[in-house]
Tab-separated table of C-alpha atoms in Angstrom:
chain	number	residue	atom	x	y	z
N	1	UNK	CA	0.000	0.000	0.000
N	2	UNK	CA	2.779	2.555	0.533
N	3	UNK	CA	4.297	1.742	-2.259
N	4	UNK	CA	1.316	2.425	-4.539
N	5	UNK	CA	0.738	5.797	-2.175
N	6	UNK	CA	4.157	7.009	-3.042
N	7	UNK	CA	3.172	5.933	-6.807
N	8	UNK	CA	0.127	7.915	-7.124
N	9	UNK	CA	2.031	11.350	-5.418
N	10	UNK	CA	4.880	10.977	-7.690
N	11	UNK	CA	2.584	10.646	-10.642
N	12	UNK	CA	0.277	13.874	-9.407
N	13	UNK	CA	3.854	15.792	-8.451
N	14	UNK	CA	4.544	15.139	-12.145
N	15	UNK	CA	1.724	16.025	-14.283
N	16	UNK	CA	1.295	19.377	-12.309
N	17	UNK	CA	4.752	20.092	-13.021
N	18	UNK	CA	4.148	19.226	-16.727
N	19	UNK	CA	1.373	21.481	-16.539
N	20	UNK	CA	3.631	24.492	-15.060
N	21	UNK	CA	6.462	23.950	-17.155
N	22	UNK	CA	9.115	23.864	-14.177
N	23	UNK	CA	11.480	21.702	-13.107
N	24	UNK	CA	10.747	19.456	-9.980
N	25	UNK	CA	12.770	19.137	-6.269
N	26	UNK	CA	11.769	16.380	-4.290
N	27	UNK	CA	12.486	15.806	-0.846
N	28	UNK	CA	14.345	12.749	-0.195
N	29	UNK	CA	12.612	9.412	0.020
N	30	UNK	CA	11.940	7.136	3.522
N	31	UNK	CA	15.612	6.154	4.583
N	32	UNK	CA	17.331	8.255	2.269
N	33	UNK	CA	20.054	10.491	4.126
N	34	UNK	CA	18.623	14.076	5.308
N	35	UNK	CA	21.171	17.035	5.108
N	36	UNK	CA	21.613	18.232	8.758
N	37	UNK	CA	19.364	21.300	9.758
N	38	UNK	CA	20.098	24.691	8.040
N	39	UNK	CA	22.313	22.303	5.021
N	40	UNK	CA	20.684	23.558	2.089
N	41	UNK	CA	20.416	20.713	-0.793
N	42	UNK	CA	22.511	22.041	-3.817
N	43	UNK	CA	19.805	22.374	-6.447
N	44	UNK	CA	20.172	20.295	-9.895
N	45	UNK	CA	20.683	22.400	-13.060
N	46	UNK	CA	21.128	21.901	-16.627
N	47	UNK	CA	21.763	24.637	-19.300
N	48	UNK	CA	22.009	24.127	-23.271
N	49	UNK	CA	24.470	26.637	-25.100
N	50	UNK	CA	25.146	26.746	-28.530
N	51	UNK	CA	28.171	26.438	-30.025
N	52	UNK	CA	30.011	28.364	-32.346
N	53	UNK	CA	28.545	29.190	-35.541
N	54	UNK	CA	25.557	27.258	-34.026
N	55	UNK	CA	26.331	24.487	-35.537
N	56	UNK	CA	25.949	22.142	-32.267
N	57	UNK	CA	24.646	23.275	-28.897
N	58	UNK	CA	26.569	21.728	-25.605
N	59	UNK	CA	24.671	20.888	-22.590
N	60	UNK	CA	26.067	20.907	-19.232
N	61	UNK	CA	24.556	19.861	-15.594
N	62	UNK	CA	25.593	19.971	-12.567
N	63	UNK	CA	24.305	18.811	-9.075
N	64	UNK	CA	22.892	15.315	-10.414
N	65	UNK	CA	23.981	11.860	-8.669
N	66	UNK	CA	24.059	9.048	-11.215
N	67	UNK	CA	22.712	7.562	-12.899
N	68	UNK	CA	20.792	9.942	-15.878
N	69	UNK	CA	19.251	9.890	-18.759
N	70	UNK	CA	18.714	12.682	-21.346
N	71	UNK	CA	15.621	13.115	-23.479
N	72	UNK	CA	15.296	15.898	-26.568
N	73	UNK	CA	11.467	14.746	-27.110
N	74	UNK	CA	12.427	11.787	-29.341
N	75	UNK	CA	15.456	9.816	-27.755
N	76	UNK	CA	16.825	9.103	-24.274
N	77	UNK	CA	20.176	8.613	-23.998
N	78	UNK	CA	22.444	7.230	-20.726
N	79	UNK	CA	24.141	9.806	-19.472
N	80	UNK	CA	27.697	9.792	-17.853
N	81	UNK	CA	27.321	11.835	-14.349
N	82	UNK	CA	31.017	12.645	-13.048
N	83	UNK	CA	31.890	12.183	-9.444
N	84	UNK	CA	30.958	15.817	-8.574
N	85	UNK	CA	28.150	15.731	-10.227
N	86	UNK	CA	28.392	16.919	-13.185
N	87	UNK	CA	27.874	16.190	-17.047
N	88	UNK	CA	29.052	17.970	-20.711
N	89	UNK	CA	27.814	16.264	-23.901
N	90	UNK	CA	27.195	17.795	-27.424
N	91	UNK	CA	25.020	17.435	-29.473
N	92	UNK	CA	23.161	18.299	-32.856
N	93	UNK	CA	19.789	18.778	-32.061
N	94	UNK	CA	19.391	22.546	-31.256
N	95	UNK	CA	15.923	23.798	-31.772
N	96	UNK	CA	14.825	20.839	-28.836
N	97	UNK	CA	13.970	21.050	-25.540
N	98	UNK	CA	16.593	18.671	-23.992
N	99	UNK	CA	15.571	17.097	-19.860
N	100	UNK	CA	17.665	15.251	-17.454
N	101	UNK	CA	15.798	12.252	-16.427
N	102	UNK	CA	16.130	10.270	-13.258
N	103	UNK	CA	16.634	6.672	-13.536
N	104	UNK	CA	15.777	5.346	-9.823
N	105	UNK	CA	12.523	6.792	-8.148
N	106	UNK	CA	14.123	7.277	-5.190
N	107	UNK	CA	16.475	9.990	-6.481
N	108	UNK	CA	16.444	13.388	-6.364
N	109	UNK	CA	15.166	15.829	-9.366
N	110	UNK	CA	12.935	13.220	-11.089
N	111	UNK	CA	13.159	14.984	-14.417
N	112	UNK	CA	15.044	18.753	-14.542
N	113	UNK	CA	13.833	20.770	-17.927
N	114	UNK	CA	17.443	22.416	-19.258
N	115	UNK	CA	17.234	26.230	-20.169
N	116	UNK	CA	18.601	27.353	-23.265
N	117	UNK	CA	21.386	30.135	-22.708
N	118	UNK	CA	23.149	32.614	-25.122
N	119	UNK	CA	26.340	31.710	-26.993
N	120	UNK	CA	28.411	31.340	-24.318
N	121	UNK	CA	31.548	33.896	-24.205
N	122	UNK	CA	35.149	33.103	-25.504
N	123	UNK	CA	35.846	29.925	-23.340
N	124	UNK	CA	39.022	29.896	-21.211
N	125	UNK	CA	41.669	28.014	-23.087
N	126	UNK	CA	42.734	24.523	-22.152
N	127	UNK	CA	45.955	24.557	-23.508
N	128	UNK	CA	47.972	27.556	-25.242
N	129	UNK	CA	47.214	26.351	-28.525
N	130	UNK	CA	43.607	26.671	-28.645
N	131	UNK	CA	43.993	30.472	-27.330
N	132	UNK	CA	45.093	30.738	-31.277
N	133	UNK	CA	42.560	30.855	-33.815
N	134	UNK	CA	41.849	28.070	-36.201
N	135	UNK	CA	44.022	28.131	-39.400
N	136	UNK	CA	42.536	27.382	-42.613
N	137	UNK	CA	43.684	23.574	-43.779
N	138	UNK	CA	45.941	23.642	-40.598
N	139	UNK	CA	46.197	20.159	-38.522
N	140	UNK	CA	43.318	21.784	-35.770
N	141	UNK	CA	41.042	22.853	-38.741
N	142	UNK	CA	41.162	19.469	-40.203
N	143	UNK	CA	40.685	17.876	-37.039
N	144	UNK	CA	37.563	19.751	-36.007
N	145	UNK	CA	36.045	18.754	-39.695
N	146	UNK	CA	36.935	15.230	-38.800
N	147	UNK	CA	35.203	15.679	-35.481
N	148	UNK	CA	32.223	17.175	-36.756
N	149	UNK	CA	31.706	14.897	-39.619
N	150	UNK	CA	31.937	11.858	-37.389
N	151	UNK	CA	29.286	13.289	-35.630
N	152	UNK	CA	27.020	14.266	-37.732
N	153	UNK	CA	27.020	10.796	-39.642
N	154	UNK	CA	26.282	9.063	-36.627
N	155	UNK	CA	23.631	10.775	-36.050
N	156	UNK	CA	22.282	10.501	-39.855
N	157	UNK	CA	22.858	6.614	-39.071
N	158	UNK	CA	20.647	6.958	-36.478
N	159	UNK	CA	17.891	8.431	-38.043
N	160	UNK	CA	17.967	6.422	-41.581
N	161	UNK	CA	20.242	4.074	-43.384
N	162	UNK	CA	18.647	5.443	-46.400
N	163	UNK	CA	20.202	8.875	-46.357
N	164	UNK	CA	23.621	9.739	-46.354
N	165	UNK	CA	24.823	12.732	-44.329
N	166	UNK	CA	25.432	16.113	-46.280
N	167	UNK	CA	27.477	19.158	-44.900
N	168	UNK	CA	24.987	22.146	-44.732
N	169	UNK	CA	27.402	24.714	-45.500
N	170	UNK	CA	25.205	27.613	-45.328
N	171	UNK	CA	26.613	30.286	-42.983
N	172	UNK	CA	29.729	28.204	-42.078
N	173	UNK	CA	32.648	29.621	-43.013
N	174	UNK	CA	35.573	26.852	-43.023
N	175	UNK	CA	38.182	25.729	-45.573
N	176	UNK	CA	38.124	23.494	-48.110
N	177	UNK	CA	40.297	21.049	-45.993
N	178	UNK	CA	37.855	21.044	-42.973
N	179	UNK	CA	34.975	20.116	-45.318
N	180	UNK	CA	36.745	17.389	-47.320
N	181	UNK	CA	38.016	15.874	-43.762
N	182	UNK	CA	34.494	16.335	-42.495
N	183	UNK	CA	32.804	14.354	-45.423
N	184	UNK	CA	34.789	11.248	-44.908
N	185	UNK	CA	34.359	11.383	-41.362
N	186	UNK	CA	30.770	11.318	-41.878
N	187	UNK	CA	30.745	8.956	-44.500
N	188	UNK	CA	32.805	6.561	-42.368
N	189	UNK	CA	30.648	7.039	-39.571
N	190	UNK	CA	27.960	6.799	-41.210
N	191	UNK	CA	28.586	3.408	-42.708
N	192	UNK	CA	30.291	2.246	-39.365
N	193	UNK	CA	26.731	2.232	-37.970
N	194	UNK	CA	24.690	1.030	-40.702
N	195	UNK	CA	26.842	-1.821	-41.032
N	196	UNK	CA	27.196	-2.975	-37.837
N	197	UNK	CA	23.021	-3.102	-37.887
């Protein structure tokens, strides 16, 4: 009987937060470990930023124990949560409203809605080289085609065996190198995952 209680006011807790459009905070379930009094409970979060040229957007959380799953309205993937908490992953989708989904009722944040953001500002560099912009046909530029085409004919795989990928090079401005090296990425990736069907 508790079981199917805690069922039903799960269920309710979700459909009115459907209805509002928020994201939900539960309080911990029976047994679960309380924060001692006047510990706040860091609050889960989850943006989407596009990337540059908006070609991709990146979506980052933080505040989530594992494990995860992220929806965009069609798919769920597993996501991987980091030890603090945390999770990057890119993806192509951009005009989609992308949730972090809980896997185990008994955790935290059922389902957290992610908020779109602008284009985030000039990322602090990881290394001194990629403080230096991209050179046309240099090693980096061809490596980010290669990248991007992998990618993107994954995710064409995904969708249909039927249609290869095809670079939409309207309002990109990269070389002639990056696109070549991004074409047989895709079409390598693309026939990595068709064939393995």
């Amino acid at each position: 009987m508790y079981r199917h209680t805690r069922c039903a006011v799960v269920t309710s807790l979700l459909i009115s937060s459907v209805v509002c459009g928020g994201a939900v905070v539960f309080a911990p379930a029976a047994g679960a470990a309380v924060p001692a009094a006047g510990a706040a409970v860091p609050a889960a979060s989850c943006t989407v930023t596009p990337g540059p040229n908006d070609t991709y957007v990146v979506i980052t959380g933080e505040g989530f124990t594992g494990p995860r799953k992220l929806n965009d309205g069609e798919s769920t993937v597993d996501l991987a949560i980091g030890p603090d908490g945390t999770f990057r992953v890119q993806r192509f989708q951009k005009n989609v409203d992308y949730t972090v989904l809980a896997v185990n009722e008994d955790q935290n944040f059922i389902f957290v809605n992610c908020k779109k953001v602008g284009s985030a500002a000039t990322p602090k560099p990881q290394n001194p080289q990629s403080a230096s912009p991209v050179q046309p046909g240099s090693r980096r530029d061809i490596a980010q085609g290669r990248e991007a085409g992998s990618q993107a004919g994954a995710a064409a795989a995904k969708k249909s065996c039927e249609t290869k990928p095809v670079a939409d090079k309207s309002g990109q401005q990269h070389s002639d190198a990056y696109w070549q090296a991004w074409t047989q990425a895709a079409n390598r990736a693309f026939n990595r995952v068709c064939n393995g069907r």
